[in-house]
CSV table of C-alpha atoms and ligand atoms in Angstrom, one decimal:
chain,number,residue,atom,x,y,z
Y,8,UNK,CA,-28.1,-10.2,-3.4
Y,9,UNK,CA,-28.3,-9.2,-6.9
Y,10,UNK,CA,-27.2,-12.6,-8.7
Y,11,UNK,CA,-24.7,-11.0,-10.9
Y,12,UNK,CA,-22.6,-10.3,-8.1
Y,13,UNK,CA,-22.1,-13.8,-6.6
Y,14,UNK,CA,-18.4,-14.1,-7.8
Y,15,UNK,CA,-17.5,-11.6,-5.6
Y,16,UNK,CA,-19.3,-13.1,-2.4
Y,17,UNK,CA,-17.5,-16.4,-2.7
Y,18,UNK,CA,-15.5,-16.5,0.4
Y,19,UNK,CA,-11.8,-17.1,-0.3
Y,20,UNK,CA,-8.6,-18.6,1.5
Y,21,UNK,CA,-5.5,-16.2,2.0
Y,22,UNK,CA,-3.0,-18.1,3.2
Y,23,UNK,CA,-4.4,-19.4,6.8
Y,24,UNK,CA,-6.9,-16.3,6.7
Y,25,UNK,CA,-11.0,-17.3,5.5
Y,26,UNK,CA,-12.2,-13.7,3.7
Y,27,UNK,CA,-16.0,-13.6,3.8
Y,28,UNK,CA,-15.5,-12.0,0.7
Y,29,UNK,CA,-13.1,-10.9,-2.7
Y,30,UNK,CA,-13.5,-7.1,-1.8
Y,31,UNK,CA,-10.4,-5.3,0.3
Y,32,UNK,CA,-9.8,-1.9,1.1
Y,33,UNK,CA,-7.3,-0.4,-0.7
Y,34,UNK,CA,-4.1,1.2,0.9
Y,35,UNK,CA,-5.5,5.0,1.2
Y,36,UNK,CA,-3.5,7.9,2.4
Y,37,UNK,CA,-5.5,10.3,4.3
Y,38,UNK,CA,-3.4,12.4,6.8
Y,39,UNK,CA,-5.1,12.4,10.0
Y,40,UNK,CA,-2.5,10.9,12.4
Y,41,UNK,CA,-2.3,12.6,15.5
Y,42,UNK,CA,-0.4,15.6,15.5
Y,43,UNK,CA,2.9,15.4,17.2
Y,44,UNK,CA,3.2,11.5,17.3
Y,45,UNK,CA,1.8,10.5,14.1
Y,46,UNK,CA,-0.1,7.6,16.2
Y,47,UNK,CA,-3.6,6.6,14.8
Y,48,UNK,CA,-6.3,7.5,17.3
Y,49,UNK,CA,-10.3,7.2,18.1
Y,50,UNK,CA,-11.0,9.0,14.7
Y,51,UNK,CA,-9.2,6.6,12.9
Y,52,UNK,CA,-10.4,3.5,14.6
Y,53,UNK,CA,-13.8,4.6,13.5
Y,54,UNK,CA,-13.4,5.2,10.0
Y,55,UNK,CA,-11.7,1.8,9.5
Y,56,UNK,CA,-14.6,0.3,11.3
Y,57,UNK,CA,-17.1,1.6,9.1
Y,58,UNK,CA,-15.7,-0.5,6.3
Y,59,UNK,CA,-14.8,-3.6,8.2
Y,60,UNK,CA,-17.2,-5.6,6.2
Y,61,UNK,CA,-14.9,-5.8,3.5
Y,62,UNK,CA,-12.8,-9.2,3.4
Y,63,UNK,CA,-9.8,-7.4,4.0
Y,64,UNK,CA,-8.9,-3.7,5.1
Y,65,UNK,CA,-5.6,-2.5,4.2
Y,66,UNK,CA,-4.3,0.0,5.9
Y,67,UNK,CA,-3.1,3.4,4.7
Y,68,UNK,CA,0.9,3.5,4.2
Y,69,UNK,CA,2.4,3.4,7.2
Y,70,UNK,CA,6.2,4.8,7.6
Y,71,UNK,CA,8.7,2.4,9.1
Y,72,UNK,CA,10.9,5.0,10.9
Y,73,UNK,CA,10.7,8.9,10.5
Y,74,UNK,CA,13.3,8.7,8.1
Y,75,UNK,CA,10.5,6.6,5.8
Y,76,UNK,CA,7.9,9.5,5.8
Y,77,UNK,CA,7.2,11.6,3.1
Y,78,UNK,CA,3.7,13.0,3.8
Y,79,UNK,CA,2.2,15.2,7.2
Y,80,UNK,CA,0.4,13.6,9.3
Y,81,UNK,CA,0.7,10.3,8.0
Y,82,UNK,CA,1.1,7.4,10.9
Y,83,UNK,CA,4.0,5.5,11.5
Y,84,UNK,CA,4.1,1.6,13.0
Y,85,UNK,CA,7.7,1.9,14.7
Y,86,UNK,CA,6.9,4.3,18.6
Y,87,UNK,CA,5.2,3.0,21.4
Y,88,UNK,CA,2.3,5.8,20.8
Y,89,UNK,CA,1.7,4.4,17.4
Y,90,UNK,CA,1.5,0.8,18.1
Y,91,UNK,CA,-1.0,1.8,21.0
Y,92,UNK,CA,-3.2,3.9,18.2
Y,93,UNK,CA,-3.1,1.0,16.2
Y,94,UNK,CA,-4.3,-1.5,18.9
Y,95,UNK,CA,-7.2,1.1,19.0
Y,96,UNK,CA,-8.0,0.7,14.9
Y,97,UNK,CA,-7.6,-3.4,14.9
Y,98,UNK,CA,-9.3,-4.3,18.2
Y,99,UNK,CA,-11.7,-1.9,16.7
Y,100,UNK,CA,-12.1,-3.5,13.4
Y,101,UNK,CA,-11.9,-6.7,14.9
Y,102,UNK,CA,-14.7,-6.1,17.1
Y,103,UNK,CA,-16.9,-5.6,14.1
Y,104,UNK,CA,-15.8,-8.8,12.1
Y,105,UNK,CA,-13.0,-7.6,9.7
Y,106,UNK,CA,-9.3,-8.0,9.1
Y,107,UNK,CA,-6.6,-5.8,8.8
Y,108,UNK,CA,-3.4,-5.5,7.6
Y,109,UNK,CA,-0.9,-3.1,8.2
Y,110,UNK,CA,1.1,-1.5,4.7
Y,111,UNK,CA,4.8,-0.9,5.6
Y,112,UNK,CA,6.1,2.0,3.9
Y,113,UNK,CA,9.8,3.9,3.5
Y,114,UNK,CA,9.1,7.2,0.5
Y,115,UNK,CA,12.8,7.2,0.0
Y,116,UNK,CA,13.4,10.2,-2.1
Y,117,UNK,CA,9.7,11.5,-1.9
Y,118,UNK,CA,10.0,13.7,1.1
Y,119,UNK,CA,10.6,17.0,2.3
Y,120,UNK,CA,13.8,18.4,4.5
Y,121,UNK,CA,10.9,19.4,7.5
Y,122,UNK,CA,10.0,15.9,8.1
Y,123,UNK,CA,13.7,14.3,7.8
Y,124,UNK,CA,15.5,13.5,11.4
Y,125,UNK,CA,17.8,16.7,11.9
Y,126,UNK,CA,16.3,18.3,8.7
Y,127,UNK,CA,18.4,16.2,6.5
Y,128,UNK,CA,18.2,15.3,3.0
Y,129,UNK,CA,15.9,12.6,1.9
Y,130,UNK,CA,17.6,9.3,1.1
Y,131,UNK,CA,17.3,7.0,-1.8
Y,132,UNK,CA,19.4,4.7,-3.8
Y,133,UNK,CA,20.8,7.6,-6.2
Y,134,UNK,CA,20.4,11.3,-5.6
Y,135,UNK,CA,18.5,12.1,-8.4
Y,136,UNK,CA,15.9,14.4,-7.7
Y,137,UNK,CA,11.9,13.3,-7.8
Y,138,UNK,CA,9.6,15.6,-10.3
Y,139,UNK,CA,6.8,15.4,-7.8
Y,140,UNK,CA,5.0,17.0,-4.6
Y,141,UNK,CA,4.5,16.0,-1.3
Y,142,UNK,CA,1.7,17.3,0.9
Y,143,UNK,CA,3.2,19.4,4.1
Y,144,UNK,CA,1.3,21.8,6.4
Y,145,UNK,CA,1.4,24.4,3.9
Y,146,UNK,CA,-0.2,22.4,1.4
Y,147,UNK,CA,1.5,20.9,-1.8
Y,148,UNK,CA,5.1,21.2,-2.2
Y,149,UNK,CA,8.0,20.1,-4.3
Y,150,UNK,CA,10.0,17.4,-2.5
Y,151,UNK,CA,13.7,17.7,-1.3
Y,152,UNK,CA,16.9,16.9,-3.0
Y,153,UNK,CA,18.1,13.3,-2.0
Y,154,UNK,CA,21.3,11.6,-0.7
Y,155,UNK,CA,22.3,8.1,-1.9
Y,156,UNK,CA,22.7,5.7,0.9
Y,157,UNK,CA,25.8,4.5,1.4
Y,158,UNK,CA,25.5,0.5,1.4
Y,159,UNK,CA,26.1,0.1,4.6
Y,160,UNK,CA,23.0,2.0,5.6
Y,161,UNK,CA,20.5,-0.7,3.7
Y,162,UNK,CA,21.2,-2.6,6.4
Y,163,UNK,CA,20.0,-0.2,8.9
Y,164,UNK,CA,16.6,0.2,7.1
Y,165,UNK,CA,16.2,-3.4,6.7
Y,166,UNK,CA,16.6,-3.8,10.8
Y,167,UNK,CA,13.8,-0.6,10.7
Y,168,UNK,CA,11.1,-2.7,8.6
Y,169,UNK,CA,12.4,-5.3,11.0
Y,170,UNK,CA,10.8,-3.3,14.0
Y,171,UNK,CA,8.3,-1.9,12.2
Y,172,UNK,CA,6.9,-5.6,11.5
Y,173,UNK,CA,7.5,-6.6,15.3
Y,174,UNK,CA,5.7,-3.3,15.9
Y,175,UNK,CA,2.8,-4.4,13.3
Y,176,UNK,CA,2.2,-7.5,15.3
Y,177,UNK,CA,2.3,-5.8,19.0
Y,178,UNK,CA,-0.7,-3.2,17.8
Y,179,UNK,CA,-2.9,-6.5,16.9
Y,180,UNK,CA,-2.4,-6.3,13.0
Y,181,UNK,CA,-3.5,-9.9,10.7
Y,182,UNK,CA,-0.9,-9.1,8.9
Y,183,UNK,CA,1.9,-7.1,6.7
Y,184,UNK,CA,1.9,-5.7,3.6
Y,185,UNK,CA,5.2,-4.3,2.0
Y,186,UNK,CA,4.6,-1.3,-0.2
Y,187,UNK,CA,6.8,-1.7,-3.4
Y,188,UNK,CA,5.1,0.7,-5.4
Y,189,UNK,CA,4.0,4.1,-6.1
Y,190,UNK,CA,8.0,5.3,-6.5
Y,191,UNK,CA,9.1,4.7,-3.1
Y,192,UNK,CA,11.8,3.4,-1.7
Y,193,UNK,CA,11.6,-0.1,-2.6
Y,194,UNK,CA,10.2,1.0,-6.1
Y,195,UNK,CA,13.5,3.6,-6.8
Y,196,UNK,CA,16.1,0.6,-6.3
Y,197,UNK,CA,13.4,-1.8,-8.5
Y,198,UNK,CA,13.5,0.6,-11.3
Y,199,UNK,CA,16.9,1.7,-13.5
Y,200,UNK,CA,15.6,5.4,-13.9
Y,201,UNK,CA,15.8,6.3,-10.0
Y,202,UNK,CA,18.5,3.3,-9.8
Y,203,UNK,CA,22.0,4.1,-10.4
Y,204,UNK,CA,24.0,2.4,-8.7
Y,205,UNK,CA,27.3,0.6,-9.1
Y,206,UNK,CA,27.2,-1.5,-5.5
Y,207,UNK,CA,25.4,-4.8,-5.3
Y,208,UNK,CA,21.9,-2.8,-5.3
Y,209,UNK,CA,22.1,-1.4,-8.8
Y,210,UNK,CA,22.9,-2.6,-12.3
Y,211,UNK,CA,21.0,-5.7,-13.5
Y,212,UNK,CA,17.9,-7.2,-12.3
Y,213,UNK,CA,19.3,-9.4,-10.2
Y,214,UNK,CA,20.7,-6.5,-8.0
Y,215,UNK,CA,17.8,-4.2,-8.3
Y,216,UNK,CA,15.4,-6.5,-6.9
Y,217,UNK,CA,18.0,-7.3,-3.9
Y,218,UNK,CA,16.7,-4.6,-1.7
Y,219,UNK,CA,13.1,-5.5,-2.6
Y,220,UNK,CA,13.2,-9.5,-1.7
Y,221,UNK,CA,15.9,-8.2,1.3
Y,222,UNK,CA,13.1,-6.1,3.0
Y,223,UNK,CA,10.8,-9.6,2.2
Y,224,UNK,CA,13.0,-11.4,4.1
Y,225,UNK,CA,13.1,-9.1,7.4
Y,226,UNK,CA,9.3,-9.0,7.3
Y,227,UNK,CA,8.9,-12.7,7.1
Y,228,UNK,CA,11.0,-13.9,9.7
Y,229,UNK,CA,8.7,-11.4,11.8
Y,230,UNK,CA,5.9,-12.6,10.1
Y,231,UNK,CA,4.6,-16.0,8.8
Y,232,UNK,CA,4.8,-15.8,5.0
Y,233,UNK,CA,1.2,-16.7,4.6
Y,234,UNK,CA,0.4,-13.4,6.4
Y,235,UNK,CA,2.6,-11.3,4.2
Y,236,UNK,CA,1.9,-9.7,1.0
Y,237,UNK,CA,3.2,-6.6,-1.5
Y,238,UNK,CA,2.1,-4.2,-3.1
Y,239,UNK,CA,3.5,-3.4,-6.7
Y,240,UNK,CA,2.8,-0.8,-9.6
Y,241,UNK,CA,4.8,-2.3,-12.7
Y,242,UNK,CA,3.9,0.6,-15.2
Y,243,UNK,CA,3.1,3.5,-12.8
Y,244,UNK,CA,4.6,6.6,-13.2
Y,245,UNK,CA,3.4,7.2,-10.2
Y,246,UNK,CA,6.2,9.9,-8.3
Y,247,UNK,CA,8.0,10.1,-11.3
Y,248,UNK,CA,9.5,7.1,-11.6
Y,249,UNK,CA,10.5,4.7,-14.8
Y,250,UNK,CA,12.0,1.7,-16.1
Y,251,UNK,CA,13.5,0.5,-19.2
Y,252,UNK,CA,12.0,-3.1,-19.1
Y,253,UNK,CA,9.1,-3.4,-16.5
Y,254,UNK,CA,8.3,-7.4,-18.2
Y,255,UNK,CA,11.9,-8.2,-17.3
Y,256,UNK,CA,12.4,-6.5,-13.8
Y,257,UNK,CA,8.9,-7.9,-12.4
Y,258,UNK,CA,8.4,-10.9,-14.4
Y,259,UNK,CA,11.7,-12.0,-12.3
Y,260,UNK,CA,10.8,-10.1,-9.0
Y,261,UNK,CA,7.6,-12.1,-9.0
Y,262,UNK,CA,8.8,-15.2,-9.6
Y,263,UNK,CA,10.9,-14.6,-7.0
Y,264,UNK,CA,8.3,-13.5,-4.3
Y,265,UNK,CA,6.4,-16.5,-5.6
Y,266,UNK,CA,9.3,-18.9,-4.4
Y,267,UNK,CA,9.3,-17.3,-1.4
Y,268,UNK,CA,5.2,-18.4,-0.7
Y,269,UNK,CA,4.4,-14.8,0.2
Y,270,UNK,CA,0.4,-14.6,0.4
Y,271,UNK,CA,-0.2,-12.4,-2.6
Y,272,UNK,CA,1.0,-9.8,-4.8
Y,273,UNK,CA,-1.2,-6.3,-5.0
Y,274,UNK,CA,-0.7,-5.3,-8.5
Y,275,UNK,CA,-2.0,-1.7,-9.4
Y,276,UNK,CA,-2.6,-2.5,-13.1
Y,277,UNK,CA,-1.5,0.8,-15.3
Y,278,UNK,CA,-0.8,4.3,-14.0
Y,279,UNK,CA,-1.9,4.9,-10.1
Y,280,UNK,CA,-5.4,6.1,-10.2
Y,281,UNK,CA,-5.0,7.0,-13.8
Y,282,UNK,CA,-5.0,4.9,-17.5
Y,283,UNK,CA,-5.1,1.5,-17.6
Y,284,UNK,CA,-4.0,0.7,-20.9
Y,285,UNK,CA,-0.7,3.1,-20.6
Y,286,UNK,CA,1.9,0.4,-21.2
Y,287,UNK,CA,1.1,-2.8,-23.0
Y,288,UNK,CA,1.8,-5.0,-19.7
Y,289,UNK,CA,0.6,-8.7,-19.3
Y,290,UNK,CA,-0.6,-8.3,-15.6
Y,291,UNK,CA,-2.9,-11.7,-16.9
Y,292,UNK,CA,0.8,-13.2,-17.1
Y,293,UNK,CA,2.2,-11.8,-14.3
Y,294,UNK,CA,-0.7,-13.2,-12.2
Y,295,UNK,CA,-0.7,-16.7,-13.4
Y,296,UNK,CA,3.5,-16.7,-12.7
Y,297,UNK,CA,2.7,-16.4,-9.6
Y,298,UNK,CA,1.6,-19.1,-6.7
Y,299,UNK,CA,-0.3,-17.1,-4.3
Y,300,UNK,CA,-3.3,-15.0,-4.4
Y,301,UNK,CA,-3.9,-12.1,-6.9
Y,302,UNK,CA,-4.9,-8.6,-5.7
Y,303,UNK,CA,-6.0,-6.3,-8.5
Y,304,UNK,CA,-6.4,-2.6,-8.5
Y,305,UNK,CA,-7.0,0.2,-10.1
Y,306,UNK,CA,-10.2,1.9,-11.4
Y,307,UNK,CA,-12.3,-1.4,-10.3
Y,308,UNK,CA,-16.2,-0.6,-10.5
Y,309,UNK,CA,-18.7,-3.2,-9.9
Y,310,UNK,CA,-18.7,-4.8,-13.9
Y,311,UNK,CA,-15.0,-5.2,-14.1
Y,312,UNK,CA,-14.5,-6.6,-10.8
Y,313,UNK,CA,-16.9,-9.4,-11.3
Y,314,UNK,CA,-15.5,-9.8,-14.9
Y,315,UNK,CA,-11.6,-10.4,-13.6
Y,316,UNK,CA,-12.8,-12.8,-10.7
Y,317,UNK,CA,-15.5,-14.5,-13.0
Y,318,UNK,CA,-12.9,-14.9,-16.0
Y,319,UNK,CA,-9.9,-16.3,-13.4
Y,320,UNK,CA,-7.7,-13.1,-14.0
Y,321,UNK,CA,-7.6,-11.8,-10.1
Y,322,UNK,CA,-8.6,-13.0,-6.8
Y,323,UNK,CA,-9.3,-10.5,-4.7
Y,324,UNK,CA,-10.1,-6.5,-6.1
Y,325,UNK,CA,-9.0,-3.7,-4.3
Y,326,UNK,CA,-11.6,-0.5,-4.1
Y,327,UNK,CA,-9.8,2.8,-3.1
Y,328,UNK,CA,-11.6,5.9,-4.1
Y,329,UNK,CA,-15.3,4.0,-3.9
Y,330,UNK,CA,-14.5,3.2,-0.3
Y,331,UNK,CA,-13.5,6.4,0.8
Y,332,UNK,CA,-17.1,7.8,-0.2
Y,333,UNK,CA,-19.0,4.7,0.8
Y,334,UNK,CA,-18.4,3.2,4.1
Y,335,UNK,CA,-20.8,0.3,3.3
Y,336,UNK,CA,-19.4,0.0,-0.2
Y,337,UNK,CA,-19.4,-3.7,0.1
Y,338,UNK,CA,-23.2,-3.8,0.7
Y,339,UNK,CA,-23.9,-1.4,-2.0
Y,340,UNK,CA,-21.7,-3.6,-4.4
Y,341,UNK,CA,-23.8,-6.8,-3.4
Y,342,UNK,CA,-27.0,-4.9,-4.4
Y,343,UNK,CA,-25.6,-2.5,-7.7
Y,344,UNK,CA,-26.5,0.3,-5.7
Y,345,UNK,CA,-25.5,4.0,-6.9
Y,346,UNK,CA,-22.2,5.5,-5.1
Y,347,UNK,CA,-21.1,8.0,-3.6
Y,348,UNK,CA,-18.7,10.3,-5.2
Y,349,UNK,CA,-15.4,11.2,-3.8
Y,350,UNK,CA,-14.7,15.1,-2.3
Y,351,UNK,CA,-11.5,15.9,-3.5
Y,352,UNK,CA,-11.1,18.6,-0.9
Y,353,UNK,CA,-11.4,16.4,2.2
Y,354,UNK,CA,-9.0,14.0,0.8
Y,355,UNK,CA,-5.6,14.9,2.9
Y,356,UNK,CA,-5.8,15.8,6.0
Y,357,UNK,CA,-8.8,17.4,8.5
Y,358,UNK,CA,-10.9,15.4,10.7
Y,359,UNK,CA,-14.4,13.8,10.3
Y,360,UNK,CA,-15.5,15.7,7.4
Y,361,UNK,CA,-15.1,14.0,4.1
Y,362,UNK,CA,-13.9,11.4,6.5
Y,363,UNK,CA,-15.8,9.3,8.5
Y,364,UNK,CA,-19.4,11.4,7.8
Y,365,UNK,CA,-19.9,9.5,4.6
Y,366,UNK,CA,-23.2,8.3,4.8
Y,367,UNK,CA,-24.3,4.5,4.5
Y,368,UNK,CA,-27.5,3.7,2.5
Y,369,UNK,CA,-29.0,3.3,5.9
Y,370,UNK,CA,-29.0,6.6,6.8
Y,371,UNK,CA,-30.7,7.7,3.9
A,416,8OZ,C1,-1.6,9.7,-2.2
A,416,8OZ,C2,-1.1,10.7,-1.5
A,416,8OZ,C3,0.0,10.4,-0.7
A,416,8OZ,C4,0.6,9.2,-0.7
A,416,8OZ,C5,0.7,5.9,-2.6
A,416,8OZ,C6,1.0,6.2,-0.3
A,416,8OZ,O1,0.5,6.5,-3.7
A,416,8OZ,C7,0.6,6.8,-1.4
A,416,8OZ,C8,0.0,8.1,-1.4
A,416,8OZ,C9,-1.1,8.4,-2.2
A,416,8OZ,O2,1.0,4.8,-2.5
């Protein structure tokens, strides 16, 4: 190995789980469920093996129920079919030495009509309308006007991520992560610009982060806590999506997850895939309020990453875009060799190309 890069070959201790390594996978939509079920399949299982040498593979959002998707094609963890395509991607992954976990998603209001049960509206905690796109089989495409769940509903979704967790643990998974960011569902009732409400769920902190630490709750007592994490974007505008406080709202959210033992927070530090510096955030603060391990993402290259786990600021970095191009990305990281770039085309949806015919520096 290239000495400079020893930080980030120290092995590390998630909860009960030994990583060989600080380097995980990122969450990565990609669209290439099967058609008709939205199961993973043999495809799939491949392209996650090819990056099983990373300490930790996070899988690409998963919907709880079909009510949670947003997105064509993307899989779900809640049907029979799905948890037996999943058993196919963590066996799979398993064989070659990694570890997986599974990212639990509900879009809320990011959907479309088509892909709602009975063509009905999205839902989310206030119908106010997201300025943003989903991807269909047409292409990209403004999404739906939403409904605002009635409270009694919450509950329903809760028993869904409930079943989706149970599901999680049937198709062989190490573990759960919960996606709270990005604008979804769990990110609209977080955030007083998509939260409106007047029940329990909306108003101050305290209620917006009720839906948030609810959904924790159903996961865990599926789940040991040291095999559950989240995922959250504090200053993203990702999905159009804003809040007039984000120190107060996740200062308080974290230190509640952080009572709660969960195995880490996932932080994507600035705007999704975009600036870093776009909102004066502490995320240095934010990490050391909490108690369990520190995920950090968001426009990581080799420099930074070894920086933030060298100067204490994050324990683990998440790579998205790198390791879509670079199936061995963690072997090219460990030597500082080049990498290859992304093909924006190939991103959503297709099959092998731009997919899993990335080539590995051993094919060269
Ligand atoms: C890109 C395209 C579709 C969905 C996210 C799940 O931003 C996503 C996503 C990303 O978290």
């Amino acid at each position: 190995m290239s000495d400079d890069a020893a930080a980030l070959f120290a092995p590390f201790k998630l909860g009960d789980l030994e990583l060989p390594n600080r380097i995980v996978m990122a969450p990565l939509t990609r669209n290439r469920a099967a058609r008709g079920t939205d199961a993973p399949h043999d495809l799939n299982a491949l392209y996650y093996r090819q990056r099983a040498s990373a300490g930790l593979l996070i899988s690409e959002a998963s919907q709880i129920s079909q009510q949670g998707q947003g997105y064509i094609w993307t899989p779900g963890s809640y049907s029979q079919a799905q948890v037996e395509g999943w058993r196919k991607v963590t066996d799979s992954v398993h064989a070659a030495g990694g570890r997986i976990f599974v990212q639990l998603w509900h879009v809320g209001r990011v959907s479309h009509v088509s892909l709602q049960p009975g063509g009905r509206a999205p839902v989310a905690p206030s119908a106010i309308r997201a300025k943003t796109k989903t991807v269909l089989e047409s292409g990209f495409t403004e999404v739906s006007e939403p409904r605002a769940l009635e409270t009694h509903e919450i509950a329903h979704i809760l028993s869904d991520y409930s079943h989706a967790a149970e599901s999680a643990k049937k198709a062989g998974f190490d573990g759960v992560e919960v996606h709270a960011a990005n604008g979804y569902l769990i990110d609209q009732f977080l955030r007083d610009g998509s939260n409106k409400r007047d029940d329990s769920y909306g108003g101050g902190i305290e209620n917006r982060t009720r839906f948030a630490l609810e959904v924790v709750d159903a996961v865990t007592k599926v789940w040991s806590k040291s095999r559950v994490g989240i995922r959250l974007a504090p200053v993203s505008p990702a999905n159009d999506i804003q809040d007039s406080n984000p120190t107060a709202l996740f200062g308080e959210l974290v230190e509640k997850l952080s009572a709660r033992g969960l195995a880490y927070i996932h932080v994507v530090e600035g705007a999704t895939g975009g600036a870093r510096d776009n909102h004066p955030f502490d995320f240095v603060a934010l990490r050391h309020s909490f108690r369990g391990a520190y995920i950090a993402n968001n426009g990581y290259d080799r420099t930074m990453a070894i920086e933030a786990i060298e100067r204490g600021d994050a324990d683990l970095i998440a790579f998205g875009r790198p390791f879509i191009a670079n199936p061995d990305l963690v072997e090219r990281l460990r030597v500082g060799a080049p990498l290859n770039q992304v093909a924006k085309e190939t991103l959503y949806g297709g099959g092998e190309k731009g997919y899993t015919d990335y080539p590995a520096m051993a094919d060269a």
